Each structure stands twice: as structure tokens, then as C-alpha cells.
Amino acid sequence: MESTSSNVLTLTQKLLDFIEEIESRFIHTQENKVEPDFFNEVKPFADEVHALLLEWEKETVEWIGIAAPKYIHSQQIVSTVENVNHVTVQCFYPDTREKRFKGMIQSIRYVLNDILSKK
């Protein structure tokens, strides 16, 4: 159980680092209004984030089953994975709605920080 807990902590921190990068890309895109090259920019980045997400989701759901942390449920993990997948692609496009994007980022950060606080 300890290794699962430690792994969840490491993966969650990596995911938070990606969220910082995603938000930074979003700000840059909004300022410059340049359409990205999907196959050379968007897809490689999205694939990298998605690979981490798959591992994070598996480890975190397993950890929830074992540790039963208060106020963290597997449905939140599923929703967070969906939200991260959305913002990972949306951050590259200038027509992304800022309010919705920032709401998703806030929701993602809340769940990730909640997990880190349970360690």
C-alpha cells in the first residue's frame, strides 16, 4: 500500500506540473492568436499527458480502494481525467472560451491538491 500511496503522490505532482504548462500555453495562445500545427504540436503533447493520465487514473483508483480517503471518490478521478484531456487540447486553440477553460483548470487543481493533502 505504501508504494501505491507514494506513486499516487508522484504522479499527482507530475500532473500538477502539466497543468501549469497547459495554463501557460493557454495564456500564450490567447495573446498570440496563432492556430497550432496539430500533428507537430498538439498531438505529441496530448499523447504525453494522456500516457501520464492513464497511469495516474489506475494508481489513484487503486489507492482510493485501499486507503478510502475521506471526500475523494473514483468518480472525481474519472471526471478529472476527462477535464485534463479537454484542456490539454483546448490550450492550443485561440477560440477556446476563457471562463470554461479556467473553470476546468480550477476543478482539476482542486482534486489534485485534495489528493496531495491526504498523503
Coordinates of N, CA and C in Angstrom, one line a residue:
M1 N 0.8 -1.2 0.0 CA 0.0 0.0 0.0 C 0.9 1.3 0.0
E2 N 2.0 1.2 0.7 CA 2.8 2.4 0.8 C 3.4 2.8 -0.5
S3 N 3.8 1.8 -1.4 CA 4.3 2.2 -2.7 C 3.2 2.8 -3.6
T4 N 2.0 2.3 -3.5 CA 0.9 2.8 -4.2 C 0.6 4.3 -3.8
S5 N 0.6 4.5 -2.5 CA 0.4 5.8 -2.0 C 1.5 6.8 -2.5
S6 N 2.8 6.3 -2.4 CA 3.9 7.1 -2.9 C 3.8 7.4 -4.4
N7 N 3.4 6.4 -5.1 CA 3.3 6.5 -6.6 C 2.2 7.5 -6.9
V8 N 1.1 7.5 -6.2 CA 0.0 8.4 -6.5 C 0.5 9.8 -6.2
L9 N 1.2 10.0 -5.2 CA 1.8 11.3 -4.8 C 2.7 11.9 -5.9
T10 N 3.6 11.0 -6.4 CA 4.5 11.4 -7.5 C 3.7 11.7 -8.8
L11 N 2.8 10.9 -9.2 CA 2.0 11.1 -10.4 C 1.2 12.3 -10.3
T12 N 0.6 12.5 -9.2 CA -0.3 13.7 -9.0 C 0.5 15.0 -9.1
Q13 N 1.7 15.0 -8.5 CA 2.6 16.2 -8.7 C 3.0 16.4 -10.1
K14 N 3.3 15.3 -10.9 CA 3.6 15.5 -12.3 C 2.4 16.0 -13.0
L15 N 1.3 15.6 -12.7 CA 0.0 16.1 -13.4 C -0.2 17.6 -13.1
L16 N 0.1 18.0 -11.8 CA 0.0 19.4 -11.5 C 1.0 20.2 -12.3
D17 N 2.2 19.7 -12.5 CA 3.2 20.4 -13.3 C 2.7 20.5 -14.8
F18 N 2.1 19.5 -15.3 CA 1.5 19.6 -16.6 C 0.4 20.7 -16.7
I19 N -0.4 20.7 -15.6 CA -1.5 21.7 -15.6 C -0.9 23.1 -15.6
E20 N 0.2 23.4 -15.0 CA 0.9 24.7 -15.0 C 1.3 25.0 -16.5
E21 N 1.9 24.0 -17.1 CA 2.3 24.1 -18.5 C 1.1 24.4 -19.5
I22 N 0.0 23.7 -19.2 CA -1.2 23.8 -20.0 C -1.7 25.2 -19.9
E23 N -1.8 25.7 -18.6 CA -2.3 27.1 -18.4 C -1.4 28.1 -19.1
S24 N -0.1 27.9 -19.0 CA 0.9 28.8 -19.6 C 0.7 28.8 -21.2
R25 N 0.5 27.6 -21.7 CA 0.3 27.6 -23.2 C -1.0 28.3 -23.6
F26 N -2.0 28.1 -22.7 CA -3.3 28.8 -23.0 C -3.1 30.3 -23.0
I27 N -2.4 30.9 -22.0 CA -2.2 32.3 -22.0 C -1.4 32.8 -23.2
H28 N -0.4 32.0 -23.6 CA 0.4 32.3 -24.8 C -0.4 32.3 -26.0
T29 N -1.3 31.3 -26.2 CA -2.2 31.2 -27.3 C -3.2 32.3 -27.4
Q30 N -3.7 32.7 -26.2 CA -4.7 33.8 -26.2 C -4.1 35.1 -26.6
E31 N -2.8 35.3 -26.2 CA -2.1 36.6 -26.6 C -1.7 36.6 -28.0
N32 N -1.3 35.5 -28.6 CA -0.8 35.5 -30.0 C -1.7 35.1 -31.0
K33 N -2.9 34.4 -30.7 CA -3.9 34.1 -31.6 C -3.4 33.3 -32.8
V34 N -2.5 32.3 -32.6 CA -2.0 31.5 -33.7 C -2.5 30.1 -33.6
E35 N -3.0 29.6 -34.8 CA -3.5 28.3 -34.8 C -2.3 27.3 -34.8
P36 N -2.4 26.2 -34.0 CA -1.3 25.3 -33.9 C -1.2 24.3 -35.0
D37 N -0.1 23.7 -35.1 CA 0.1 22.5 -36.1 C -0.3 21.3 -35.3
F38 N -1.4 20.7 -35.6 CA -2.0 19.6 -34.8 C -1.0 18.4 -34.7
F39 N -0.4 18.0 -35.8 CA 0.4 16.8 -35.7 C 1.8 17.0 -35.1
N40 N 2.3 18.2 -35.2 CA 3.6 18.5 -34.7 C 3.6 19.1 -33.3
E41 N 2.5 19.8 -32.9 CA 2.5 20.4 -31.6 C 1.4 19.8 -30.6
V42 N 0.2 19.7 -31.1 CA -0.9 19.3 -30.2 C -0.9 17.8 -29.9
K43 N -0.8 17.0 -30.9 CA -0.8 15.5 -30.7 C 0.3 15.0 -29.8
P44 N 1.6 15.4 -30.1 CA 2.6 14.9 -29.2 C 2.5 15.3 -27.7
F45 N 2.1 16.5 -27.5 CA 1.8 17.0 -26.1 C 0.7 16.2 -25.5
A46 N -0.4 16.1 -26.2 CA -1.6 15.4 -25.7 C -1.3 13.9 -25.4
D47 N -0.5 13.3 -26.3 CA -0.2 11.9 -26.1 C 0.7 11.7 -24.8
E48 N 1.6 12.7 -24.6 CA 2.4 12.6 -23.4 C 1.6 12.8 -22.1
V49 N 0.7 13.7 -22.1 CA -0.2 14.0 -21.0 C -1.1 12.7 -20.8
H50 N -1.7 12.2 -21.9 CA -2.6 11.1 -21.8 C -1.9 9.9 -21.2
A51 N -0.7 9.6 -21.6 CA 0.0 8.5 -21.0 C 0.2 8.6 -19.5
L52 N 0.5 9.8 -19.0 CA 0.6 10.0 -17.6 C -0.8 9.8 -16.9
L53 N -1.8 10.4 -17.6 CA -3.2 10.3 -17.1 C -3.7 8.8 -16.9
L54 N -3.4 8.0 -17.8 CA -3.8 6.6 -17.7 C -3.1 5.9 -16.5
E55 N -1.9 6.2 -16.3 CA -1.2 5.6 -15.1 C -1.7 6.2 -13.9
W56 N -1.9 7.5 -13.8 CA -2.4 8.2 -12.7 C -3.8 7.7 -12.3
E57 N -4.7 7.6 -13.3 CA -6.1 7.1 -13.0 C -6.0 5.7 -12.4
K58 N -5.3 4.8 -13.0 CA -5.2 3.4 -12.5 C -4.7 3.4 -11.0
E59 N -3.6 4.1 -10.8 CA -3.0 4.1 -9.5 C -3.9 4.8 -8.4
T60 N -4.5 5.9 -8.8 CA -5.3 6.6 -7.9 C -6.6 5.9 -7.5
V61 N -7.2 5.3 -8.5 CA -8.4 4.5 -8.2 C -8.1 3.3 -7.3
E62 N -7.0 2.7 -7.5 CA -6.5 1.6 -6.7 C -6.2 2.1 -5.3
W63 N -5.6 3.2 -5.1 CA -5.3 3.8 -3.8 C -6.6 4.2 -3.1
I64 N -7.6 4.7 -3.8 CA -8.9 5.0 -3.2 C -9.5 3.8 -2.6
G65 N -9.4 2.6 -3.4 CA -10.0 1.4 -2.9 C -9.3 0.9 -1.7
I66 N -8.0 1.1 -1.6 CA -7.3 0.6 -0.4 C -7.4 1.6 0.8
A67 N -7.1 2.8 0.6 CA -7.0 3.8 1.7 C -8.3 4.5 2.0
A68 N -9.3 4.4 1.1 CA -10.6 5.1 1.4 C -10.5 6.5 1.9
P69 N -9.8 7.4 1.2 CA -9.6 8.7 1.7 C -11.0 9.4 1.8
K70 N -11.1 10.3 2.8 CA -12.3 11.0 3.0 C -12.5 12.0 1.9
Y71 N -13.7 12.1 1.3 CA -14.1 13.1 0.3 C -13.4 13.0 -1.0
I72 N -12.7 11.9 -1.3 CA -12.2 11.6 -2.6 C -12.8 10.3 -3.1
H73 N -13.4 10.4 -4.3 CA -14.1 9.3 -4.8 C -13.6 9.0 -6.3
S74 N -13.8 7.7 -6.7 CA -13.3 7.4 -8.0 C -14.0 8.1 -9.1
Q75 N -15.2 8.6 -8.9 CA -15.9 9.3 -10.0 C -15.2 10.7 -10.2
Q76 N -14.7 11.3 -9.1 CA -13.9 12.5 -9.3 C -12.7 12.3 -10.1
I77 N -12.1 11.1 -10.0 CA -10.9 10.8 -10.8 C -11.2 10.7 -12.2
V78 N -12.3 10.0 -12.5 CA -12.8 9.9 -13.9 C -13.1 11.3 -14.5
S79 N -13.8 12.1 -13.8 CA -14.1 13.5 -14.3 C -12.8 14.3 -14.5
T80 N -11.9 14.1 -13.6 CA -10.6 14.9 -13.7 C -9.8 14.5 -14.9
V81 N -9.8 13.2 -15.2 CA -9.2 12.7 -16.4 C -9.8 13.3 -17.6
E82 N -11.1 13.3 -17.7 CA -11.8 13.9 -18.8 C -11.5 15.4 -19.0
N83 N -11.5 16.1 -17.9 CA -11.2 17.5 -17.9 C -9.8 17.8 -18.3
V84 N -8.8 17.0 -17.9 CA -7.4 17.2 -18.3 C -7.3 16.9 -19.8
N85 N -8.0 15.9 -20.3 CA -7.9 15.6 -21.7 C -8.4 16.8 -22.5
H86 N -9.5 17.4 -22.0 CA -10.1 18.6 -22.7 C -9.1 19.7 -22.7
V87 N -8.6 20.1 -21.6 CA -7.8 21.3 -21.5 C -6.4 21.1 -22.2
T88 N -6.0 19.9 -22.3 CA -4.7 19.6 -22.9 C -4.8 20.0 -24.4
V89 N -5.9 19.8 -25.0 CA -6.1 20.1 -26.4 C -6.5 21.6 -26.6
Q90 N -7.5 22.0 -25.7 CA -8.0 23.3 -25.8 C -7.0 24.4 -25.6
C91 N -6.0 24.2 -24.9 CA -5.0 25.2 -24.6 C -4.2 25.7 -25.8
F92 N -4.3 25.0 -26.9 CA -3.6 25.3 -28.1 C -4.4 26.2 -29.0
Y93 N -5.7 26.3 -28.8 CA -6.6 27.0 -29.7 C -7.1 28.3 -29.2
P94 N -6.9 29.4 -30.1 CA -7.2 30.7 -29.6 C -8.7 31.0 -29.4
D95 N -9.6 30.1 -30.0 CA -11.0 30.4 -29.8 C -11.6 29.7 -28.6
T96 N -10.7 29.1 -27.8 CA -11.2 28.5 -26.5 C -11.8 29.5 -25.6
R97 N -12.9 29.2 -25.0 CA -13.5 30.1 -24.1 C -12.8 30.2 -22.7
E98 N -12.4 31.3 -22.4 CA -11.5 31.5 -21.2 C -12.2 31.1 -19.9
K99 N -13.5 31.5 -19.7 CA -14.2 31.2 -18.5 C -14.3 29.7 -18.3
R100 N -14.7 28.9 -19.3 CA -14.9 27.5 -19.2 C -13.5 26.8 -19.0
F101 N -12.5 27.3 -19.7 CA -11.2 26.7 -19.6 C -10.7 26.9 -18.1
K102 N -10.8 28.1 -17.6 CA -10.3 28.4 -16.3 C -11.1 27.6 -15.2
G103 N -12.4 27.4 -15.5 CA -13.2 26.6 -14.6 C -12.7 25.2 -14.5
M104 N -12.4 24.6 -15.6 CA -11.9 23.3 -15.7 C -10.5 23.2 -15.0
I105 N -9.7 24.1 -15.2 CA -8.4 24.1 -14.6 C -8.5 24.2 -13.0
Q106 N -9.4 25.0 -12.6 CA -9.7 25.2 -11.1 C -10.2 23.9 -10.6
S107 N -11.1 23.2 -11.3 CA -11.7 21.9 -10.8 C -10.6 20.9 -10.7
I108 N -9.7 20.8 -11.8 CA -8.6 19.9 -11.8 C -7.7 20.1 -10.6
R109 N -7.3 21.3 -10.4 CA -6.4 21.7 -9.3 C -7.0 21.3 -8.0
Y110 N -8.2 21.5 -7.8 CA -8.9 21.2 -6.6 C -8.7 19.7 -6.2
V111 N -9.0 18.9 -7.2 CA -8.9 17.4 -7.0 C -7.5 17.0 -6.7
L112 N -6.6 17.5 -7.5 CA -5.2 17.1 -7.4 C -4.6 17.6 -6.0
N113 N -4.9 18.8 -5.7 CA -4.4 19.3 -4.4 C -5.1 18.6 -3.2
D114 N -6.3 18.2 -3.4 CA -7.0 17.4 -2.3 C -6.3 16.1 -2.1
I115 N -5.9 15.5 -3.2 CA -5.2 14.2 -3.1 C -3.9 14.4 -2.4
L116 N -3.2 15.4 -2.8 CA -1.9 15.7 -2.2 C -2.0 16.0 -0.7
S117 N -3.1 16.6 -0.3 CA -3.3 16.9 1.1 C -3.7 15.7 2.0
K118 N -4.1 14.6 1.3 CA -4.5 13.4 2.0 C -3.2 12.5 2.3
K119 N -2.1 12.8 1.8 CA -0.9 12.0 1.9 C -0.3 12.1 3.3

